[in-house]
PDB file of C-alpha atoms in Angstrom:
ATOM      1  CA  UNK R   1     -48.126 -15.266  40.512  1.00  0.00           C
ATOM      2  CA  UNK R   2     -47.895 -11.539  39.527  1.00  0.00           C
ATOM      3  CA  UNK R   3     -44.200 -10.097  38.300  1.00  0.00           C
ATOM      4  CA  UNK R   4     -41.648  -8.221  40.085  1.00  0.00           C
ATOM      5  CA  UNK R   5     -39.010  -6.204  38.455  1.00  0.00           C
ATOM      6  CA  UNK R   6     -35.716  -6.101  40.313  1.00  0.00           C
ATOM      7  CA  UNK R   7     -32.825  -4.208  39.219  1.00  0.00           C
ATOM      8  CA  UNK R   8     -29.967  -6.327  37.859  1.00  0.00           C
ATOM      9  CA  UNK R   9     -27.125  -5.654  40.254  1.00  0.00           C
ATOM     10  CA  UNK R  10     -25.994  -3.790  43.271  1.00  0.00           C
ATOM     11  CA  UNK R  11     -23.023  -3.127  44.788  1.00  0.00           C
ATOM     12  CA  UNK R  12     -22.621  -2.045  48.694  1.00  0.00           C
ATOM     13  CA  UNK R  13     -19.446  -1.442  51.385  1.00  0.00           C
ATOM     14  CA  UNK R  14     -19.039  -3.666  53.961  1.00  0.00           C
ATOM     15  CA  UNK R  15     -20.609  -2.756  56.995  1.00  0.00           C
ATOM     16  CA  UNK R  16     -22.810  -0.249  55.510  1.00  0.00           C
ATOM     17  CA  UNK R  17     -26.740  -0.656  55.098  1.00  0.00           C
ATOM     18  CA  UNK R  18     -28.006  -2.028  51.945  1.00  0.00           C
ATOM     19  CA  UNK R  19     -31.880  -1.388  49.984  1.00  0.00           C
ATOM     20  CA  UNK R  20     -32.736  -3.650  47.677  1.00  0.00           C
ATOM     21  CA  UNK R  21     -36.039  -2.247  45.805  1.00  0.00           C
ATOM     22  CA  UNK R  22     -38.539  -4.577  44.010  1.00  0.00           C
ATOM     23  CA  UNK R  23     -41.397  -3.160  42.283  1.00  0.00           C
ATOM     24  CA  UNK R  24     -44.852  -5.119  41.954  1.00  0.00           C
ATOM     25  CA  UNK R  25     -47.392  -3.057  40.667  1.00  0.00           C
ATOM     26  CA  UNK R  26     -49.762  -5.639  39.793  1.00  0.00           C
ATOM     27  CA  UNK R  27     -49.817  -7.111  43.204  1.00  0.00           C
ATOM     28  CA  UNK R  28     -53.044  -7.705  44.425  1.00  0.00           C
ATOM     29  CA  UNK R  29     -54.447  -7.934  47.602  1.00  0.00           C
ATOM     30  CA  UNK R  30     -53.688 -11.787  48.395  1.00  0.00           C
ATOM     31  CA  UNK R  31     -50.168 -11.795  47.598  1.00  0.00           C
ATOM     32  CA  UNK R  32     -47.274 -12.172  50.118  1.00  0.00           C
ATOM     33  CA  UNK R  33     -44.182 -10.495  49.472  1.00  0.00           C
ATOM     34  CA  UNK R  34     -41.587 -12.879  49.920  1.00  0.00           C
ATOM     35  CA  UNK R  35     -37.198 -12.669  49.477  1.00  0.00           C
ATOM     36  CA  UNK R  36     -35.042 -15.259  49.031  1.00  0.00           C
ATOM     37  CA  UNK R  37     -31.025 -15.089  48.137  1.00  0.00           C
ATOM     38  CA  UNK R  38     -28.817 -17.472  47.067  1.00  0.00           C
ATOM     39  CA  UNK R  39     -24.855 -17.539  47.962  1.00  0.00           C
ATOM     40  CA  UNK R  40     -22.822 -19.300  45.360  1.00  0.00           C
ATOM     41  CA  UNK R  41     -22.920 -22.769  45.001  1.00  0.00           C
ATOM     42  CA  UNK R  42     -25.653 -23.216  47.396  1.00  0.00           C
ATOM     43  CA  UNK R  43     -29.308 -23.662  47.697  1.00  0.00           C
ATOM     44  CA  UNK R  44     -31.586 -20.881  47.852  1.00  0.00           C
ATOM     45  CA  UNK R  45     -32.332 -19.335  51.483  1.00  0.00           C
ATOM     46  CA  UNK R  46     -35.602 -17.698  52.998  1.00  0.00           C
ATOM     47  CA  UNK R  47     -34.633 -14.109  53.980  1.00  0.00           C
ATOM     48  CA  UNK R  48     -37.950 -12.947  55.104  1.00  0.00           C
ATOM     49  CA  UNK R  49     -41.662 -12.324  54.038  1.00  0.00           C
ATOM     50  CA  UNK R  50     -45.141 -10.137  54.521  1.00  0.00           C
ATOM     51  CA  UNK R  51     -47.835  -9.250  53.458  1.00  0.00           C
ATOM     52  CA  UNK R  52     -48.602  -5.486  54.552  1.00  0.00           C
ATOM     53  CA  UNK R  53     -46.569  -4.455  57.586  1.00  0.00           C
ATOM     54  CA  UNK R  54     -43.138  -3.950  57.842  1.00  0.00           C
ATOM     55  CA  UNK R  55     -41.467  -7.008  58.977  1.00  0.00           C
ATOM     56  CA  UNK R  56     -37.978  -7.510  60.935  1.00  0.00           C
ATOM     57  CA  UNK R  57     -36.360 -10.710  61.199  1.00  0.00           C
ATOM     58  CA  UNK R  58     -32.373 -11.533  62.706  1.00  0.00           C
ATOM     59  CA  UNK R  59     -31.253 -11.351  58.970  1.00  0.00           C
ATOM     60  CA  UNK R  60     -32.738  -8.307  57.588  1.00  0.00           C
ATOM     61  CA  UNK R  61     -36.324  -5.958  57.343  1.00  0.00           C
ATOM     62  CA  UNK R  62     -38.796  -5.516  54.983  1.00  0.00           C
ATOM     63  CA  UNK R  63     -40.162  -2.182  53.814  1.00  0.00           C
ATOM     64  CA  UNK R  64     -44.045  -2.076  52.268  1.00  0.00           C
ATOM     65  CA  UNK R  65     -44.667   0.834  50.577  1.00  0.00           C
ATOM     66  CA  UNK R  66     -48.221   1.931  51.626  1.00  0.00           C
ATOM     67  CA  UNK R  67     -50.415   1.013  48.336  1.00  0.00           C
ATOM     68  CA  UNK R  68     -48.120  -1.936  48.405  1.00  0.00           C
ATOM     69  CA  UNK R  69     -46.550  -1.587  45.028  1.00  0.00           C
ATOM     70  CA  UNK R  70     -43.264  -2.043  45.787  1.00  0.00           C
ATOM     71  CA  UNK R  71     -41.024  -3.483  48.652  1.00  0.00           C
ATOM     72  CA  UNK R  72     -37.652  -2.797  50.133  1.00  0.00           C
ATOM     73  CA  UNK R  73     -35.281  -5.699  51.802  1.00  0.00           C
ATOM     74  CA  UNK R  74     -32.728  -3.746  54.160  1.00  0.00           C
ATOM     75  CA  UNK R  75     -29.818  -5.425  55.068  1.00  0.00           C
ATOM     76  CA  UNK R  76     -28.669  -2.607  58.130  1.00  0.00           C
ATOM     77  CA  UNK R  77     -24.748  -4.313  58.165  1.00  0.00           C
ATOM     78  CA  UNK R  78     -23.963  -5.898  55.008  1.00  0.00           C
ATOM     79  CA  UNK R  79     -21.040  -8.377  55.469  1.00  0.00           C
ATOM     80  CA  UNK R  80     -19.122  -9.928  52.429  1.00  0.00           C
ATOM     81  CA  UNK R  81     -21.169 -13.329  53.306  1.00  0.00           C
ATOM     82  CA  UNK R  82     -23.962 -11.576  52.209  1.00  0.00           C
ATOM     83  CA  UNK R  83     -22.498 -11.127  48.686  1.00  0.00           C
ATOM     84  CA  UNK R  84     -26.055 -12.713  46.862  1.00  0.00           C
ATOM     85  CA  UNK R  85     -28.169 -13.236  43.988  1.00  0.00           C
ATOM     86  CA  UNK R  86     -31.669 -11.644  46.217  1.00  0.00           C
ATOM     87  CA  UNK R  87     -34.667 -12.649  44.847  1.00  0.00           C
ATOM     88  CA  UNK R  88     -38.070 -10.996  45.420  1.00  0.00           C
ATOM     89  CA  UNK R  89     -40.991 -13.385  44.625  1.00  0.00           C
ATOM     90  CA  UNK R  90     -45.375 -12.559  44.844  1.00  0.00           C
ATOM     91  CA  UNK R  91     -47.913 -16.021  46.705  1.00  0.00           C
ATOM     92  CA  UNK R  92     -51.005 -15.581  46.259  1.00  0.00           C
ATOM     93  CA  UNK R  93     -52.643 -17.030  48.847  1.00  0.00           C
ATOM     94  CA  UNK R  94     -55.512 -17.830  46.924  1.00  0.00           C
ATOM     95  CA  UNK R  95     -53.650 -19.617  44.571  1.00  0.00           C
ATOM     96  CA  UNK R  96     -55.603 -22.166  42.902  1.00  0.00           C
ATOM     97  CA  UNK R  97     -52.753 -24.638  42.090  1.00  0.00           C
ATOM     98  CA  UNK R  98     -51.864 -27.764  43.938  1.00  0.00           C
ATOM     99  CA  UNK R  99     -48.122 -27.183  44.540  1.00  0.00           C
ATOM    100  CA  UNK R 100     -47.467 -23.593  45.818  1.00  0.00           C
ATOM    101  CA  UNK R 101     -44.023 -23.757  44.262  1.00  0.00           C
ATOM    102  CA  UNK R 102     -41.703 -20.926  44.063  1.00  0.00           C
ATOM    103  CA  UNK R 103     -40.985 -19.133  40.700  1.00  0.00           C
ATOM    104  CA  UNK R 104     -37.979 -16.985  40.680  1.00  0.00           C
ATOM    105  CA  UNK R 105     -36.855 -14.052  38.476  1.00  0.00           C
ATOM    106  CA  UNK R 106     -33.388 -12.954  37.555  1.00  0.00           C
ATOM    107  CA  UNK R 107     -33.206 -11.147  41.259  1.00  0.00           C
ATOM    108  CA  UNK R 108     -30.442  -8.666  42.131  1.00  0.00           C
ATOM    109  CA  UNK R 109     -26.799  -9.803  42.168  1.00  0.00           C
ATOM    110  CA  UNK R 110     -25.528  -8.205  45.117  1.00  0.00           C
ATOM    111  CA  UNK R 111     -21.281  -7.439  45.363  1.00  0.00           C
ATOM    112  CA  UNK R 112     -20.023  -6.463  48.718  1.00  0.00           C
ATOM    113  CA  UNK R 113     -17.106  -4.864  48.859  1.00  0.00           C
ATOM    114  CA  UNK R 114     -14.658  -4.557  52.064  1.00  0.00           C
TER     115      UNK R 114
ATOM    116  CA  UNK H   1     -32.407 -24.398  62.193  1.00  0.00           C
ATOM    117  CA  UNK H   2     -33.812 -26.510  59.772  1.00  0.00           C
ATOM    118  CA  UNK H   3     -31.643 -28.562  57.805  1.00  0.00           C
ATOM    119  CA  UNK H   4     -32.189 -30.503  54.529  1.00  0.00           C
ATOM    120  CA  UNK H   5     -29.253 -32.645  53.439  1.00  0.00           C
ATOM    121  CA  UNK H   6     -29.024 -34.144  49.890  1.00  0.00           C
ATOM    122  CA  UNK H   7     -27.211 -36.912  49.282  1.00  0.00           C
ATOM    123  CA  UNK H   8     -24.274 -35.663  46.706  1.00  0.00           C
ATOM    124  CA  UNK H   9     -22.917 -32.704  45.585  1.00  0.00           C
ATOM    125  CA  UNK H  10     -21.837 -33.547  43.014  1.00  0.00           C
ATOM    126  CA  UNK H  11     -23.171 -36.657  40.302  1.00  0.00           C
ATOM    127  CA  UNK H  12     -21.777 -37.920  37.245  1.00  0.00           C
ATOM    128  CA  UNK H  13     -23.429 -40.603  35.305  1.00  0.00           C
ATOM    129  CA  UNK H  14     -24.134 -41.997  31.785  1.00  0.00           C
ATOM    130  CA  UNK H  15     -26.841 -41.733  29.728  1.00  0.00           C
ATOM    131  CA  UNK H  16     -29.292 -44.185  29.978  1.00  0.00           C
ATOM    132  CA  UNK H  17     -28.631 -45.208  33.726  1.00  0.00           C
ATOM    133  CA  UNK H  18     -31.205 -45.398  36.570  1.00  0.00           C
ATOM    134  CA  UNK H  19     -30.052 -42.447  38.899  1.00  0.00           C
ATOM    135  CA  UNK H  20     -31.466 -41.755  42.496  1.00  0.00           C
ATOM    136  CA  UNK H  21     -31.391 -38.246  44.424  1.00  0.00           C
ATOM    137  CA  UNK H  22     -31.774 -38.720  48.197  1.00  0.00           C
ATOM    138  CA  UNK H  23     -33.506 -35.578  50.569  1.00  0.00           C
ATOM    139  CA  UNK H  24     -33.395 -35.527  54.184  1.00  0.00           C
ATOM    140  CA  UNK H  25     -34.988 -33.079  56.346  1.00  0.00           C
ATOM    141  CA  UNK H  26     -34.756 -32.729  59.835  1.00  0.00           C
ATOM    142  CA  UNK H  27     -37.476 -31.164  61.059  1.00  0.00           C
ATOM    143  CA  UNK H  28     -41.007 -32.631  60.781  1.00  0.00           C
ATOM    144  CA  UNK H  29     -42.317 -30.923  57.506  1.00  0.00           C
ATOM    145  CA  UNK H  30     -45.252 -32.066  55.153  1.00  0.00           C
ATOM    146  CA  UNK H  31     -44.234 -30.734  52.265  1.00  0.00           C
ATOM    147  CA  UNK H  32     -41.278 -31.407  50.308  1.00  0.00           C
ATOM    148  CA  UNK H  33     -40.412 -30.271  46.579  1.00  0.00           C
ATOM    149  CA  UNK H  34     -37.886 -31.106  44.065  1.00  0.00           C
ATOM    150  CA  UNK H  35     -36.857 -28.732  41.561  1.00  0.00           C
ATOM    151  CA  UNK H  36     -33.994 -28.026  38.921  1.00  0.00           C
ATOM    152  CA  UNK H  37     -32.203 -24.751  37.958  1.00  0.00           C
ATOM    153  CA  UNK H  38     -30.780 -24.473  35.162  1.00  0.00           C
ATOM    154  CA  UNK H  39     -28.967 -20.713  34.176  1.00  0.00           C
ATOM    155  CA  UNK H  40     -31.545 -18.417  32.059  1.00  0.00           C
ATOM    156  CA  UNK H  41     -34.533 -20.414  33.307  1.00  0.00           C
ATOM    157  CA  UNK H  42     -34.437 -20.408  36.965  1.00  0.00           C
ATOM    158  CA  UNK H  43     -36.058 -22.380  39.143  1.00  0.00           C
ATOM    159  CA  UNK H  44     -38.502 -24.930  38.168  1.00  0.00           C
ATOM    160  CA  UNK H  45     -40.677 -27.460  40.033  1.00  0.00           C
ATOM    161  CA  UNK H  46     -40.581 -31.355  39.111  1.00  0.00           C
ATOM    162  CA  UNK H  47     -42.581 -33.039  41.797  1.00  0.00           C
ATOM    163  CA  UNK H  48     -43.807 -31.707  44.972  1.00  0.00           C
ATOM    164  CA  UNK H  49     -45.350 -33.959  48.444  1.00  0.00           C
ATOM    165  CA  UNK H  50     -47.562 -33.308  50.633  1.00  0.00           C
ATOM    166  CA  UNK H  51     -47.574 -36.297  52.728  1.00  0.00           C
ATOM    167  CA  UNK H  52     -46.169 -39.801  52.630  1.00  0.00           C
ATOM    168  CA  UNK H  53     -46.614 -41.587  49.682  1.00  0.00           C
ATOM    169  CA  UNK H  54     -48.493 -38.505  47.913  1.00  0.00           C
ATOM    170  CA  UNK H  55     -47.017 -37.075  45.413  1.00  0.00           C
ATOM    171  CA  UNK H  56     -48.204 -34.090  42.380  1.00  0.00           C
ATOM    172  CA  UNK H  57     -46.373 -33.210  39.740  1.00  0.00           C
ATOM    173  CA  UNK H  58     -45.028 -29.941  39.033  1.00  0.00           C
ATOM    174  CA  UNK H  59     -43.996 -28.279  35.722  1.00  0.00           C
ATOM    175  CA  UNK H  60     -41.383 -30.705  34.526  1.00  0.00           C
ATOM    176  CA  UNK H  61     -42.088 -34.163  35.646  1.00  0.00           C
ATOM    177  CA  UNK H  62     -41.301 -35.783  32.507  1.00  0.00           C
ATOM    178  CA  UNK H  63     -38.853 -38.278  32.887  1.00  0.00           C
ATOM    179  CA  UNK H  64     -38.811 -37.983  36.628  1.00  0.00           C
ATOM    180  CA  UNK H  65     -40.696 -40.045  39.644  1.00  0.00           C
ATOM    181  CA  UNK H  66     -40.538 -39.534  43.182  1.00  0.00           C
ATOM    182  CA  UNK H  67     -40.694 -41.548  46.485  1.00  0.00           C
ATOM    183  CA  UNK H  68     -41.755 -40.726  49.718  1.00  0.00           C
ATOM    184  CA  UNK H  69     -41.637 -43.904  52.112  1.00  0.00           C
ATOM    185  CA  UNK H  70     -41.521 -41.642  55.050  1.00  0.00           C
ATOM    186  CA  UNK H  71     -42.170 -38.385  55.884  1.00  0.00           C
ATOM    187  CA  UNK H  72     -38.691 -37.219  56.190  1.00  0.00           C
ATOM    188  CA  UNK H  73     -37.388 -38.601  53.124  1.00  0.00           C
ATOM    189  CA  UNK H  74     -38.037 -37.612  49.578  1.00  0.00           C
ATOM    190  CA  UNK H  75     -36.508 -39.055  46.591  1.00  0.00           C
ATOM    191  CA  UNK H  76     -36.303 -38.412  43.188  1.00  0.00           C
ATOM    192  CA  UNK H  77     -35.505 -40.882  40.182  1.00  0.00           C
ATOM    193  CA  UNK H  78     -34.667 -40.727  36.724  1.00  0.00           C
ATOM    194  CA  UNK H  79     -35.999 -43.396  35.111  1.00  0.00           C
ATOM    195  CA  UNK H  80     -33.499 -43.659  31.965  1.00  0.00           C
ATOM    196  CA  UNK H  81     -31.228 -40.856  32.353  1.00  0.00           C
ATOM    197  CA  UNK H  82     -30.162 -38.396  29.384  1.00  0.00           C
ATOM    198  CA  UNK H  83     -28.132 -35.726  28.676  1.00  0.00           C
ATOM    199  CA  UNK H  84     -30.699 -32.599  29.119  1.00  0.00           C
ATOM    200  CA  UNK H  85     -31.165 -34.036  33.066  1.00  0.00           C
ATOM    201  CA  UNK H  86     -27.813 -32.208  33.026  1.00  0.00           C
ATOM    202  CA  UNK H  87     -28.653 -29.420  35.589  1.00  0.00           C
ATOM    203  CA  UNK H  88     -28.676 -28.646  39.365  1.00  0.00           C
ATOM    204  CA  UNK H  89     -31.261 -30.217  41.348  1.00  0.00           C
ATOM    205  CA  UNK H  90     -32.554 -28.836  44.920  1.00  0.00           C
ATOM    206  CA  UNK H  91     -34.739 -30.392  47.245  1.00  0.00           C
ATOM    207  CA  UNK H  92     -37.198 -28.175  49.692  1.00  0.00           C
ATOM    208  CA  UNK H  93     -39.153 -28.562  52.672  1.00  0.00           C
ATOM    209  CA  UNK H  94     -41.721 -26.760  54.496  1.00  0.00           C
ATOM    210  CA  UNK H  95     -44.406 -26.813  56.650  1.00  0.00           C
ATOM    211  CA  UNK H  96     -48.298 -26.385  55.235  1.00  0.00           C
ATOM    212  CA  UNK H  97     -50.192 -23.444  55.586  1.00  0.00           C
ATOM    213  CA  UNK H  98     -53.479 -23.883  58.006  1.00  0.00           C
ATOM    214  CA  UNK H  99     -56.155 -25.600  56.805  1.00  0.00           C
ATOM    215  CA  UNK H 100     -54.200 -26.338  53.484  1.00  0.00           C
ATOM    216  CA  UNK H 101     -51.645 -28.378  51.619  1.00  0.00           C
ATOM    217  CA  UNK H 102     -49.890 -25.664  50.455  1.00  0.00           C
ATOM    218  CA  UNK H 103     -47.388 -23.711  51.167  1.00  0.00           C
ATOM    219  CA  UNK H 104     -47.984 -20.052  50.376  1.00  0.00           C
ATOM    220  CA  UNK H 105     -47.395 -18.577  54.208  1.00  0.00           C
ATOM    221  CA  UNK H 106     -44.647 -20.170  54.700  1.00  0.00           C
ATOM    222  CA  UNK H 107     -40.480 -20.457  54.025  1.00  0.00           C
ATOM    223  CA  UNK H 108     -39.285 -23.058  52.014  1.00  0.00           C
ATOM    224  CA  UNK H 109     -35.815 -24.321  52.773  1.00  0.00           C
ATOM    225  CA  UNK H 110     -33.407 -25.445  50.233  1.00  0.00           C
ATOM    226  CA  UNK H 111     -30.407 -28.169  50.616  1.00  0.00           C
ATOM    227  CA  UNK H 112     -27.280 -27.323  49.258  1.00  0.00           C
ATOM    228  CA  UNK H 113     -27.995 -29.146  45.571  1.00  0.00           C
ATOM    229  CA  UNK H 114     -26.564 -31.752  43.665  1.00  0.00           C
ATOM    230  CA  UNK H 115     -25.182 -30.833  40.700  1.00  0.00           C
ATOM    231  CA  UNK H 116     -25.765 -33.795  38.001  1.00  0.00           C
ATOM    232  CA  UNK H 117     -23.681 -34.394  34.836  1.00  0.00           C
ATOM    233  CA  UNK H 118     -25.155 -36.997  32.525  1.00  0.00           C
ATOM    234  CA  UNK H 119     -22.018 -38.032  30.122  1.00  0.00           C
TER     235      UNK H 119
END
């Protein structure tokens, strides 16, 4: 799977909106864009995926930039719940491998203050 | 909403011991992964299923085997635990893609862990 570079941390006010950027410049034209987060102590949780469109789900929206090197996952309210280590992960659809497992990065730790 | 329910939370045992981690899910999915995360190395795949009784293994499997007896359980064993099992373990499920016994279109969805201690 290509890379994505996240930035380390983020911090955001409650109730305010909240863009977390990931950059893939290598993506190529068979990869999904997909974001994950994990709360403390807990599994990880799908957030939302796509693969050229802009894409709105209950929990948040994702922003393709146009040559599709980079991504944005907007949270429009941010609530202290969604205090979050996001990760933003590439799946290549032609991927020749047998499991199609998931291979996070460091992601963005994301505080919320109230 | 889907939900996949691991056994424990929480797991101590000794070194040496046969230890069993127990996956549920609830709603109908093919596939089914176990990984472990451990801090600096993130997330990495033991053993992944695609049906009953099929199995692959991922990047780690040493030291690991699975079951899958039905299609709603998954199971993971370590044959002879030791202390660098140490680590938390989470169990996925998903549905396939079309056509495919991957997974690549769609969400995977993660139980809660069960954080292991090997003493």
């Amino acid at each position: 799977d290509a890379k994505t570079t996240q930035p380390n941390s983020m911090e955001s006010n409650e109730e305010e909106p909240v863009h977390l950027p990931c950059n893939h410049s290598t993506i190529s034209g068979t990869d999904y864009i997909h974001w994950y987060r994990q709360l403390p102590s807990q599994g990880p949780e799908y957030v939302i995926h796509g693969l050229t469109s802009n894409v709105n789900n209950r929990m948040a929206s994702l922003a393709i930039a146009e040559d599709r090197k980079s991504s944005t996952l907007i949270l429009h309210r941010a609530t202290l719940r969604d205090a979050a280590v996001y990760y933003c992960i590439l799946r290549d659809s032609n991927y020749g491998g047998s499991q199609g497992n998931l291979i996070f990065g460091k992601g963005t730790k994301l505080s919320v203050k109230p | 909403d889907v939900k996949v329910t691991q056994s424990s939370r929480y797991l101590v045992k000794r070194t040496g011991e046969k230890v069993f981690l127990e996956c549920v899910q609830d709603m109908d999915h093919e596939n089914m992964f176990w990984y472990r995360q451990d801090p600096g190395l993130g997330l990495r795949l033991i053993y992944f299923s695609y049906d009953v009784k099929m199995k692959e293994k991922g990047d780690i499997p040493e030291g690991y085997s699975v079951s899958r007896e039905k299609k709603e359980r998954f199971s993971l064993i370590l044959e002879s635990a030791s202390t660098n099992q140490t680590s938390m373990y989470l169990c996925a499920s998903s549905l396939r893609d079309r056509g495919s016994t991957l997974t690549i279109n769609q969400p995977q969805h993660f139980g809660d862990g069960t954080r292991l201690s090997i003493l």
